Tab-separated table of C-alpha atoms and ligand atoms in Angstrom:
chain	number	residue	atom	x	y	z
A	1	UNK	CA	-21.301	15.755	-16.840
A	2	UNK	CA	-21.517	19.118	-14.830
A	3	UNK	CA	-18.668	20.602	-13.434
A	4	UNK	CA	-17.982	19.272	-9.741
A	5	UNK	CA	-18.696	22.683	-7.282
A	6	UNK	CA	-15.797	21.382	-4.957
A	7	UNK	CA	-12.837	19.332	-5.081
A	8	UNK	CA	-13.138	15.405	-4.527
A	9	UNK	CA	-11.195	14.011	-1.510
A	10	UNK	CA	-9.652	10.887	-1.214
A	11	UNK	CA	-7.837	9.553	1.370
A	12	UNK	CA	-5.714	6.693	2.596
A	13	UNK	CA	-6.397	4.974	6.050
A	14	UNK	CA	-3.317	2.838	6.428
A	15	UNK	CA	-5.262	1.067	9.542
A	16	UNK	CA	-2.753	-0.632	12.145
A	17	UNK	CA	0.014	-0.286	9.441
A	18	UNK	CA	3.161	1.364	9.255
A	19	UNK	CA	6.076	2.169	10.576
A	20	UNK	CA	7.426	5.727	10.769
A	21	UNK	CA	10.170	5.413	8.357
A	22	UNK	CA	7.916	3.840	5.954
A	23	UNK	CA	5.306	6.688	6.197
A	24	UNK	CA	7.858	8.736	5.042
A	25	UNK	CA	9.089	7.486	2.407
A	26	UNK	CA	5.265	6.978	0.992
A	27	UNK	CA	4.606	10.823	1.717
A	28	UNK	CA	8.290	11.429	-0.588
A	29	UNK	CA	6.155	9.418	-3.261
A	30	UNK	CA	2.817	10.927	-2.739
A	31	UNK	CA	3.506	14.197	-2.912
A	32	UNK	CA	4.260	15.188	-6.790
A	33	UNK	CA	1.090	13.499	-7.532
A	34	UNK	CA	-0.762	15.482	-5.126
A	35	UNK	CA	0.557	18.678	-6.174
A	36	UNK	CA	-0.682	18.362	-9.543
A	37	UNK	CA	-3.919	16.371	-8.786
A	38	UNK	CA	-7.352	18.232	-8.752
A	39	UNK	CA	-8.275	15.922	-6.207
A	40	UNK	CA	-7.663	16.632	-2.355
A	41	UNK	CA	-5.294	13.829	-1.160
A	42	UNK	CA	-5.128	12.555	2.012
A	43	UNK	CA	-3.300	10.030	4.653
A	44	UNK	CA	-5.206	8.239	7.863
A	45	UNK	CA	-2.123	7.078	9.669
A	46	UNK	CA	-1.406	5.935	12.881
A	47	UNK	CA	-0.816	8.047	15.508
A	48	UNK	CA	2.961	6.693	16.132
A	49	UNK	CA	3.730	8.084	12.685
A	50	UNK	CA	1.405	11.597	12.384
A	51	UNK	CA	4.032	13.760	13.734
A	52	UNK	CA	6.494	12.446	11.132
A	53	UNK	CA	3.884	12.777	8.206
A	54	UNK	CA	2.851	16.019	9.312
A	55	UNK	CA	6.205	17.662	9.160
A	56	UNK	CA	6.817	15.757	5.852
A	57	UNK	CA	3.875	16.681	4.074
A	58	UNK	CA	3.803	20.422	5.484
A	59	UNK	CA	4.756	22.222	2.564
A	60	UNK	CA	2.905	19.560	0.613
A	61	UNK	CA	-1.159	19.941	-0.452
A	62	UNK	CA	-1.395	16.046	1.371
A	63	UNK	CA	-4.043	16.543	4.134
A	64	UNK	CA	-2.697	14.181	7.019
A	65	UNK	CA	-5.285	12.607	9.909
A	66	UNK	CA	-5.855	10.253	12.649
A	67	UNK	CA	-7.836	7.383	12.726
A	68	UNK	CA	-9.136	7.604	15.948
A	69	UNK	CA	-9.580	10.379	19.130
A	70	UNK	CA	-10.725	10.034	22.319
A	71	UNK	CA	-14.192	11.151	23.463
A	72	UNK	CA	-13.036	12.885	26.566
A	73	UNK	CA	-10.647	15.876	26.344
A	74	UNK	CA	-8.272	14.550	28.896
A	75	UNK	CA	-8.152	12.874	32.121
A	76	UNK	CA	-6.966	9.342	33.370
A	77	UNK	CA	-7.937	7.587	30.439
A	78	UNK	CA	-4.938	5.360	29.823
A	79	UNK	CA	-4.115	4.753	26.222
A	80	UNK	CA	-6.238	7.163	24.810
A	81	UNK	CA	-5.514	10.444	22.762
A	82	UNK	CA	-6.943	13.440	22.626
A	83	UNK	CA	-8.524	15.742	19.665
A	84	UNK	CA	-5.681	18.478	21.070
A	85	UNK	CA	-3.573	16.189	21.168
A	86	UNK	CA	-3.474	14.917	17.503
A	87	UNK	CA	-4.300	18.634	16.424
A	88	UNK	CA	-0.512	19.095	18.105
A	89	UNK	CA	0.772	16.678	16.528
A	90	UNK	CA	-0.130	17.630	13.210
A	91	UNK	CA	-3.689	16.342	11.903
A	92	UNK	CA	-6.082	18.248	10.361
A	93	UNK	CA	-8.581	15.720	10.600
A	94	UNK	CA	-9.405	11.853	12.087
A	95	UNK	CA	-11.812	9.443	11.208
A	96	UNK	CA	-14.870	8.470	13.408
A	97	UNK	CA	-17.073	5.484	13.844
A	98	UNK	CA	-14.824	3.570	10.784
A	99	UNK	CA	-16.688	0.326	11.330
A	100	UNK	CA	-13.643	-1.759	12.673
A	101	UNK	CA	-13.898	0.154	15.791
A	102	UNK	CA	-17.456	0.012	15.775
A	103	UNK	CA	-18.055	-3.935	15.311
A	104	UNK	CA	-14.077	-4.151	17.504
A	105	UNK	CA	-14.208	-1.721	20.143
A	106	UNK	CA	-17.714	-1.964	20.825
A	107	UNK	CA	-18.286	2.188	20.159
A	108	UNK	CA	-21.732	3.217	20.296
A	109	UNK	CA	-23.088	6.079	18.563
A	110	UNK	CA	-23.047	8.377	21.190
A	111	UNK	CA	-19.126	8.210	21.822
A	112	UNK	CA	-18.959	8.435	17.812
A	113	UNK	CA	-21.366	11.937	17.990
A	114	UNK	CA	-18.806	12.690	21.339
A	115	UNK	CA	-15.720	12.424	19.447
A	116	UNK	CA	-17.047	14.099	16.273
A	117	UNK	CA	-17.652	17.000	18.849
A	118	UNK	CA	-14.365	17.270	20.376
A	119	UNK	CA	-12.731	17.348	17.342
A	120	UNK	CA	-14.753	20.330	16.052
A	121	UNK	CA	-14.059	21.967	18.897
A	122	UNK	CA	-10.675	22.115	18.332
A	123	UNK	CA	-11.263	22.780	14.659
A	124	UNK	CA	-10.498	19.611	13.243
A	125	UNK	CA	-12.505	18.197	10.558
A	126	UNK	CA	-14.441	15.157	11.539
A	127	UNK	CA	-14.648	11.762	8.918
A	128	UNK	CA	-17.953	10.481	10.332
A	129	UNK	CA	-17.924	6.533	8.875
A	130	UNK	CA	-21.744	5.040	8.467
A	131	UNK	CA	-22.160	1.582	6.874
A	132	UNK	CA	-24.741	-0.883	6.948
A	133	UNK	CA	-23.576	-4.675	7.555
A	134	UNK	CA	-25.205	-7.222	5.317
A	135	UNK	CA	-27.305	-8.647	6.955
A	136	UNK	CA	-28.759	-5.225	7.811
A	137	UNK	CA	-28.556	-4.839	3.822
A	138	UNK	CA	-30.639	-8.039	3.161
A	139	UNK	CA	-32.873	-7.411	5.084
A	140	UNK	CA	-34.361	-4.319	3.679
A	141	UNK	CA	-32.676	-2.277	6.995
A	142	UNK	CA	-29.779	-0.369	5.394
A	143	UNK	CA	-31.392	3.309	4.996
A	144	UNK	CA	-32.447	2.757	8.800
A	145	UNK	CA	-28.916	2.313	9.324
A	146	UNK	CA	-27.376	4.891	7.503
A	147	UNK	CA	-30.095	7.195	9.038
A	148	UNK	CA	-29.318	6.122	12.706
A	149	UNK	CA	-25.994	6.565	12.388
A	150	UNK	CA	-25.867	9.976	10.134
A	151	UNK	CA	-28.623	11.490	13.228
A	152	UNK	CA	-27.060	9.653	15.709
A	153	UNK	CA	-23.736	10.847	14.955
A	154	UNK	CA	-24.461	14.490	14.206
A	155	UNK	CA	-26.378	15.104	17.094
A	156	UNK	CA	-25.945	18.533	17.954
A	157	UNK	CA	-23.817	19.471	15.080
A	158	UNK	CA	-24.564	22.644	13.299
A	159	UNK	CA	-25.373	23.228	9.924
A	160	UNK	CA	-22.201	24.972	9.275
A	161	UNK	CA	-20.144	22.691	10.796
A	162	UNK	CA	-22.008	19.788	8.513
A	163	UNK	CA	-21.176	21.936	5.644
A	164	UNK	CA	-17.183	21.749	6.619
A	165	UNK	CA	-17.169	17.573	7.295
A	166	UNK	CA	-16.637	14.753	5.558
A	167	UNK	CA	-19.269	11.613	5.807
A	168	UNK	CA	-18.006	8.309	4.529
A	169	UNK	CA	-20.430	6.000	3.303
A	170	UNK	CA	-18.970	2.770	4.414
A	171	UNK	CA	-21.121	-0.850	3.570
A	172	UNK	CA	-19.233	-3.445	6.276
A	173	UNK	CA	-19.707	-6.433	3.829
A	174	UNK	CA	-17.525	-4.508	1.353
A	175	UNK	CA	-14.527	-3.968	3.354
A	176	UNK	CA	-11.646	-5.825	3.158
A	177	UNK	CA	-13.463	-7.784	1.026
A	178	UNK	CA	-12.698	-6.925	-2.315
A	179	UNK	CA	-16.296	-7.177	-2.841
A	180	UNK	CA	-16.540	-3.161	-3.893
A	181	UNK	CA	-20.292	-1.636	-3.696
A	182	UNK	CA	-21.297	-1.187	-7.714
A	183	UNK	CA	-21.204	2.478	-8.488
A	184	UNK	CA	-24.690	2.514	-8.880
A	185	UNK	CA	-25.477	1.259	-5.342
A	186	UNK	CA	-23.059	3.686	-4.059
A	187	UNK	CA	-24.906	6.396	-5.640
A	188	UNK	CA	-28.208	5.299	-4.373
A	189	UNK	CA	-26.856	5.367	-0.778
A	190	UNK	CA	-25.004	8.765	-1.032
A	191	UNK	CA	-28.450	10.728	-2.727
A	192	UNK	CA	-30.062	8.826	0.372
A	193	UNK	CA	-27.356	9.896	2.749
A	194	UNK	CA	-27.283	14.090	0.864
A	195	UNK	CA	-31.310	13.664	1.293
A	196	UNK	CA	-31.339	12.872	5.266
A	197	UNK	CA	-28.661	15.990	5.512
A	198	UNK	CA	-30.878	18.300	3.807
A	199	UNK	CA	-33.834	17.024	5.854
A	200	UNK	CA	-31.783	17.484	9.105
A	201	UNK	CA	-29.606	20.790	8.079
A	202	UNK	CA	-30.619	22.281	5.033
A	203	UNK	CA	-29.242	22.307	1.691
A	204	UNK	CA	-26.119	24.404	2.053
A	205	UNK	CA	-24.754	21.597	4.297
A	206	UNK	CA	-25.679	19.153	2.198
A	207	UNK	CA	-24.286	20.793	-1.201
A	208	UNK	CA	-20.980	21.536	1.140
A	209	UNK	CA	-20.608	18.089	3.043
A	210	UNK	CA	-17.865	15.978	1.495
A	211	UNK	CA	-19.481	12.300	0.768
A	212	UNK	CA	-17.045	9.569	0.432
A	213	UNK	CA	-17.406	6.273	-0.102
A	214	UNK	CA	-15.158	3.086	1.473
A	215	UNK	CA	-14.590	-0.251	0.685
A	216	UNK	CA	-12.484	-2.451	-1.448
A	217	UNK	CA	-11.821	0.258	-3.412
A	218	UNK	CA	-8.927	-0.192	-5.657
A	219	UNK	CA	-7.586	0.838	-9.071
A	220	UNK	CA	-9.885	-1.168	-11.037
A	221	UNK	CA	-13.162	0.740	-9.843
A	222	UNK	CA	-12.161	3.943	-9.109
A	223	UNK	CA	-13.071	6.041	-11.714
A	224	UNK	CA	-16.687	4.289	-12.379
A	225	UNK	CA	-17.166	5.196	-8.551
A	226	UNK	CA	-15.725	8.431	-8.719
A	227	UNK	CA	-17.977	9.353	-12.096
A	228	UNK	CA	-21.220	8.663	-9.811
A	229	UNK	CA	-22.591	12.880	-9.054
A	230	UNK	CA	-22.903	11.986	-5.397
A	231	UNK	CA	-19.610	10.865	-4.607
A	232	UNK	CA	-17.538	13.700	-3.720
A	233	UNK	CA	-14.226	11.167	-2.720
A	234	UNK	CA	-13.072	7.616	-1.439
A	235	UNK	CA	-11.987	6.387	1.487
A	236	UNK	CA	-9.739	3.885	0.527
A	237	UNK	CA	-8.037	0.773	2.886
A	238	UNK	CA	-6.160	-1.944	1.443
A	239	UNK	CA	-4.504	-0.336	-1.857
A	240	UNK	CA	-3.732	2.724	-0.110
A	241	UNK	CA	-0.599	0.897	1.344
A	242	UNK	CA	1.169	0.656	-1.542
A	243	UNK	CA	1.802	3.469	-2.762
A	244	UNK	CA	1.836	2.505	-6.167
A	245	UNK	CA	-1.981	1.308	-6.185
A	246	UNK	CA	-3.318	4.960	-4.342
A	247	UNK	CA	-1.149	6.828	-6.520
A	248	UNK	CA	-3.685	4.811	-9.566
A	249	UNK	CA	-6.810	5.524	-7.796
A	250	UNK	CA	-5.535	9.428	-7.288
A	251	UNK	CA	-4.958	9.825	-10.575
A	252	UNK	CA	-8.670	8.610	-11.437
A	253	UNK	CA	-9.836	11.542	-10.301
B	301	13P	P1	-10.607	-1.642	2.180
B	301	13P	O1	-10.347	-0.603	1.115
B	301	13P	O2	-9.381	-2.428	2.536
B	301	13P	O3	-11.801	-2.463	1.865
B	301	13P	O4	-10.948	-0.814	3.530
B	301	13P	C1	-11.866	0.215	3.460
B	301	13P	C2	-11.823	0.953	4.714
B	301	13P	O5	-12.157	0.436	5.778
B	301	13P	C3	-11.347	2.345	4.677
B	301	13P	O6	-11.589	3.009	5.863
């Protein structure tokens, strides 16, 4: 196999999970593995706990993140939290569009592309999540999908700024489900997914844009996923809460 041109990425998204002592703790852990890991290694948390795992991981390579920002930039919005906000508090990134809010919180793609924008305007790096469901998938509709919800969701979004994100390629019917994609479908979605980027911003943002893929990921099928040339990281739910079962996957890589 060629030599990758940039590091993989693969990062934890605890979900609603977590207290702050606990976080800890699991950053103490994490972090010897990350040093020596080629991979990039990251932590979703909640927002109760980024503070925490922000100042733990500082001197650490562990990339820490939100799962979630607000659209607006502030305001009387009660409850919500704001890309300069969780840039304050620590994260270098957040996710975006992860499914669960999606299919939960009724978001719509334009509050997804919103949200992707307010974070690069702060210079945080955006996690856009895209995923078909399956009955999108069985009936013949999943590159629509994916291609609604890559345009949708970069709307506006430079080529440079593509080049600096992470996409994660997320199939609903495989989360939480232990039913993982098969390495080969993943691959056929991400060359789809790296095809409708160079289509929309040319082929340095599609060589530099981070494609990872999400769902039921776990030690068992991380390597044959991470082998697959279009799938620059994981995004990785369940087994990244013990730590463990992510410190397996990491070292996959
Ligand atoms: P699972 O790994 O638990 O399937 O969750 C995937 C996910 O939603 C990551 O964002």
């Amino acid at each position: 196999m060629k030599a990758r041109s940039k590091a993989q990425v693969i990062i934890g998204n605890w979900k609603m999970n977590k207290t702050i002592a606990e976080a800890k703790a699991f950053v103490a852990g994490l972090e010897p593995v990350a040093a020596k890991c080629s991979a990039v290694v990251g932590l979703a948390v909640p927002f109760t706990a980024l503070s925490a795992v922000a100042a733990e991981a500082h001197r650490s390579k562990i990339l820490v993140g939100a799962q979630n920002v607000s659209e607006a930039d502030n305001g009387a919005l009660t409850g919500e939290i704001s890309s300069r906000m969780i840039k304050d508090a620590g994260a270098a990134f957040a996710l975006v569009g992860h499914s669960e809010r999606r299919r939960d919180f009724h978001e719509q793609d334009v509050q997804v592309n919103l949200k992707v924008k307010r974070l690069l305007a702060v210079g945080l790096r955006p996690v856009l999540c895209i995923g078909e469901t399956l009955a999108q998938r069985e009936s013949g509709a999943a590159h629509e999908v994916l291609a609604k919800q890559l345009h949708a969701g970069l709307n506006g979004v430079t080529a440079e700024q593509v080049a600096g994100m992470i996409i994660a390629y997320e199939p609903v019917w495989a989360i939480g489900t232990s039913k993982a994609a098969t390495p080969a479908d993943v691959q056929e979605a991400h060359a789809f997914i790296r095809s409708e980027i160079v289509a929309g911003w040319g082929k340095e943002a599609a060589d530099g844009v981070v494609l990872q893929y999400g769902g039921s990921v776990a030690p068992h099928n991380a390597a044959g996923l991470l082998s697959q040339p279009d799938v620059d990281g994981l995004l990785v739910g369940g087994a990244s809460l013990s730590l463990e079962s992510f410190i397996e996957i990491v070292e996959k890589n």
